[in-house]
Amino acid sequence: MDRKVQMVCLLLVFTQAGHSIEEYIGHLWEVLPPARYLCSLVSDDLEKGFLVINIGFFVLGILGWLLLVRTGHVLAKYIIWFWIIIELINGVGHVVWALIEASYRPGLITAPFLFGIAWCLRGLVQKSTDGGKVHS
């Protein structure tokens, strides 16, 4: 797998971690009903639910990178595309939400970085693929 793809994918995982920190500081679970709902599935304490979900997401991202992306595993392309799609949606979603509310919303500062890195990763993956297979 192309080293640049690997490193940009890892950058995306760490940028998501920074994004989660921004959302935590802004108490996302208090202002976004879908976040409130997801957090409530994990714990009655919404803050704790938020932490469990986001720490889990980060750990899964790191494990996916270490075990699949870094090694060029056949499943790596699926993990990478999962992250690309999630972060493109996340990046756009936060900006649209802030525009609708006409104010800052938790995650707005880091959302454009998520979008930009995901878009860059998309381009790198498309350049390094042939018939759906990632080149080693």
Tab-separated table of C-alpha atoms in Angstrom:
chain	number	residue	atom	x	y	z
A	1	MET	CA	0.000	0.000	0.000
A	2	ASP	CA	1.202	3.488	-0.842
A	3	ARG	CA	2.979	5.063	2.153
A	4	LYS	CA	1.346	8.441	1.497
A	5	VAL	CA	-2.124	6.850	1.688
A	6	GLN	CA	-1.155	5.179	4.962
A	7	MET	CA	0.102	8.388	6.535
A	8	VAL	CA	-2.817	10.557	5.408
A	9	CYS	CA	-5.200	7.916	6.748
A	10	LEU	CA	-3.416	8.042	10.112
A	11	LEU	CA	-3.560	11.840	10.023
A	12	LEU	CA	-7.316	11.597	9.488
A	13	VAL	CA	-7.699	9.341	12.548
A	14	PHE	CA	-5.743	11.792	14.716
A	15	THR	CA	-7.629	14.773	13.295
A	16	GLN	CA	-10.871	13.026	14.253
A	17	ALA	CA	-9.471	12.685	17.783
A	18	GLY	CA	-8.876	16.446	17.871
A	19	HIS	CA	-12.380	16.965	16.506
A	20	SER	CA	-13.794	14.784	19.288
A	21	ILE	CA	-11.934	16.886	21.851
A	22	GLU	CA	-13.490	20.043	20.402
A	23	GLU	CA	-16.916	18.406	20.548
A	24	TYR	CA	-16.280	17.321	24.148
A	25	ILE	CA	-15.252	20.821	25.226
A	26	GLY	CA	-18.411	22.165	23.549
A	27	HIS	CA	-20.670	19.520	25.166
A	28	LEU	CA	-21.952	18.230	21.834
A	29	TRP	CA	-24.253	15.729	23.572
A	30	GLU	CA	-26.167	18.669	25.078
A	31	VAL	CA	-26.853	20.520	21.824
A	32	LEU	CA	-27.213	17.859	19.115
A	33	PRO	CA	-30.155	15.448	19.535
A	34	PRO	CA	-28.589	12.565	17.522
A	35	ALA	CA	-25.455	12.792	19.698
A	36	ARG	CA	-27.619	12.843	22.819
A	37	TYR	CA	-29.433	9.729	21.604
A	38	LEU	CA	-26.236	7.809	20.756
A	39	CYS	CA	-24.662	8.725	24.085
A	40	SER	CA	-27.794	7.579	25.932
A	41	LEU	CA	-27.465	4.136	24.334
A	42	VAL	CA	-24.119	3.736	26.088
A	43	SER	CA	-24.795	5.366	29.449
A	44	ASP	CA	-27.389	7.320	31.398
A	45	ASP	CA	-24.558	9.807	31.976
A	46	LEU	CA	-24.430	11.416	28.516
A	47	GLU	CA	-20.945	12.826	29.040
A	48	LYS	CA	-19.644	9.371	29.912
A	49	GLY	CA	-21.456	7.917	26.883
A	50	PHE	CA	-19.823	10.526	24.661
A	51	LEU	CA	-16.379	9.666	26.023
A	52	VAL	CA	-16.889	5.915	25.618
A	53	ILE	CA	-18.087	6.292	22.020
A	54	ASN	CA	-15.317	8.673	20.978
A	55	ILE	CA	-12.493	6.868	22.739
A	56	GLY	CA	-13.775	3.633	21.222
A	57	PHE	CA	-13.901	5.220	17.776
A	58	PHE	CA	-10.308	6.422	18.169
A	59	VAL	CA	-9.091	3.018	19.380
A	60	LEU	CA	-10.827	1.303	16.456
A	61	GLY	CA	-9.242	3.821	14.096
A	62	ILE	CA	-5.767	3.157	15.460
A	63	LEU	CA	-6.263	-0.616	15.449
A	64	GLY	CA	-7.637	-0.491	11.909
A	65	TRP	CA	-4.623	1.503	10.833
A	66	LEU	CA	-2.090	-0.718	12.633
A	67	LEU	CA	-3.572	-4.069	11.655
A	68	LEU	CA	-5.035	-3.372	8.225
A	69	VAL	CA	-3.892	-0.134	6.600
A	70	ARG	CA	-0.235	-0.215	7.657
A	71	THR	CA	0.119	-3.858	6.636
A	72	GLY	CA	-1.716	-3.467	3.321
A	73	HIS	CA	-4.331	-6.051	4.327
A	74	VAL	CA	-7.019	-6.822	1.757
A	75	LEU	CA	-9.599	-5.123	4.041
A	76	ALA	CA	-7.567	-1.896	4.248
A	77	LYS	CA	-9.386	-0.281	1.340
A	78	TYR	CA	-12.719	-0.747	3.127
A	79	ILE	CA	-11.433	0.805	6.341
A	80	ILE	CA	-9.977	3.726	4.409
A	81	TRP	CA	-13.205	4.343	2.470
A	82	PHE	CA	-15.207	4.084	5.696
A	83	TRP	CA	-13.096	6.881	7.194
A	84	ILE	CA	-13.274	8.967	4.024
A	85	ILE	CA	-17.066	8.779	3.819
A	86	ILE	CA	-17.636	9.367	7.545
A	87	GLU	CA	-15.320	12.375	7.648
A	88	LEU	CA	-16.629	13.974	4.456
A	89	ILE	CA	-20.138	13.781	5.908
A	90	ASN	CA	-18.892	14.944	9.313
A	91	GLY	CA	-17.011	17.878	7.815
A	92	VAL	CA	-19.958	19.087	5.750
A	93	GLY	CA	-22.504	18.356	8.482
A	94	HIS	CA	-20.882	20.580	11.080
A	95	VAL	CA	-20.578	23.511	8.686
A	96	VAL	CA	-24.187	23.186	7.494
A	97	TRP	CA	-25.400	22.886	11.097
A	98	ALA	CA	-23.522	26.058	12.093
A	99	LEU	CA	-24.917	27.917	9.071
A	100	ILE	CA	-28.477	26.853	9.909
A	101	GLU	CA	-28.040	27.907	13.549
A	102	ALA	CA	-26.082	31.017	12.508
A	103	SER	CA	-23.650	30.388	15.354
A	104	TYR	CA	-20.709	28.292	16.455
A	105	ARG	CA	-21.543	24.635	17.040
A	106	PRO	CA	-19.173	22.159	18.739
A	107	GLY	CA	-16.877	20.654	16.116
A	108	LEU	CA	-17.072	23.558	13.666
A	109	ILE	CA	-13.426	24.596	13.975
A	110	THR	CA	-11.982	21.172	13.155
A	111	ALA	CA	-14.675	20.086	10.656
A	112	PRO	CA	-13.054	21.768	7.621
A	113	PHE	CA	-9.778	19.991	8.435
A	114	LEU	CA	-11.594	16.643	8.531
A	115	PHE	CA	-13.198	17.394	5.184
A	116	GLY	CA	-9.942	18.556	3.592
A	117	ILE	CA	-7.896	15.595	4.785
A	118	ALA	CA	-10.643	13.133	3.804
A	119	TRP	CA	-10.878	14.743	0.355
A	120	CYS	CA	-7.102	14.521	-0.059
A	121	LEU	CA	-7.130	10.874	1.056
A	122	ARG	CA	-9.919	10.144	-1.439
A	123	GLY	CA	-7.766	11.512	-4.235
A	124	LEU	CA	-4.713	9.552	-3.127
A	125	VAL	CA	-6.691	6.322	-2.878
A	126	GLN	CA	-8.217	6.824	-6.312
A	127	LYS	CA	-4.760	7.433	-7.803
A	128	SER	CA	-3.324	4.326	-6.140
A	129	THR	CA	-6.124	1.920	-7.046
A	130	ASP	CA	-6.584	-0.248	-10.075
A	131	GLY	CA	-9.823	-2.142	-10.485
A	132	GLY	CA	-10.674	-1.605	-6.815
A	133	LYS	CA	-7.399	-3.060	-5.519
A	134	VAL	CA	-4.968	-0.936	-3.540
A	135	HIS	CA	-1.425	-1.223	-4.862
A	136	SER	CA	1.241	-2.495	-2.497
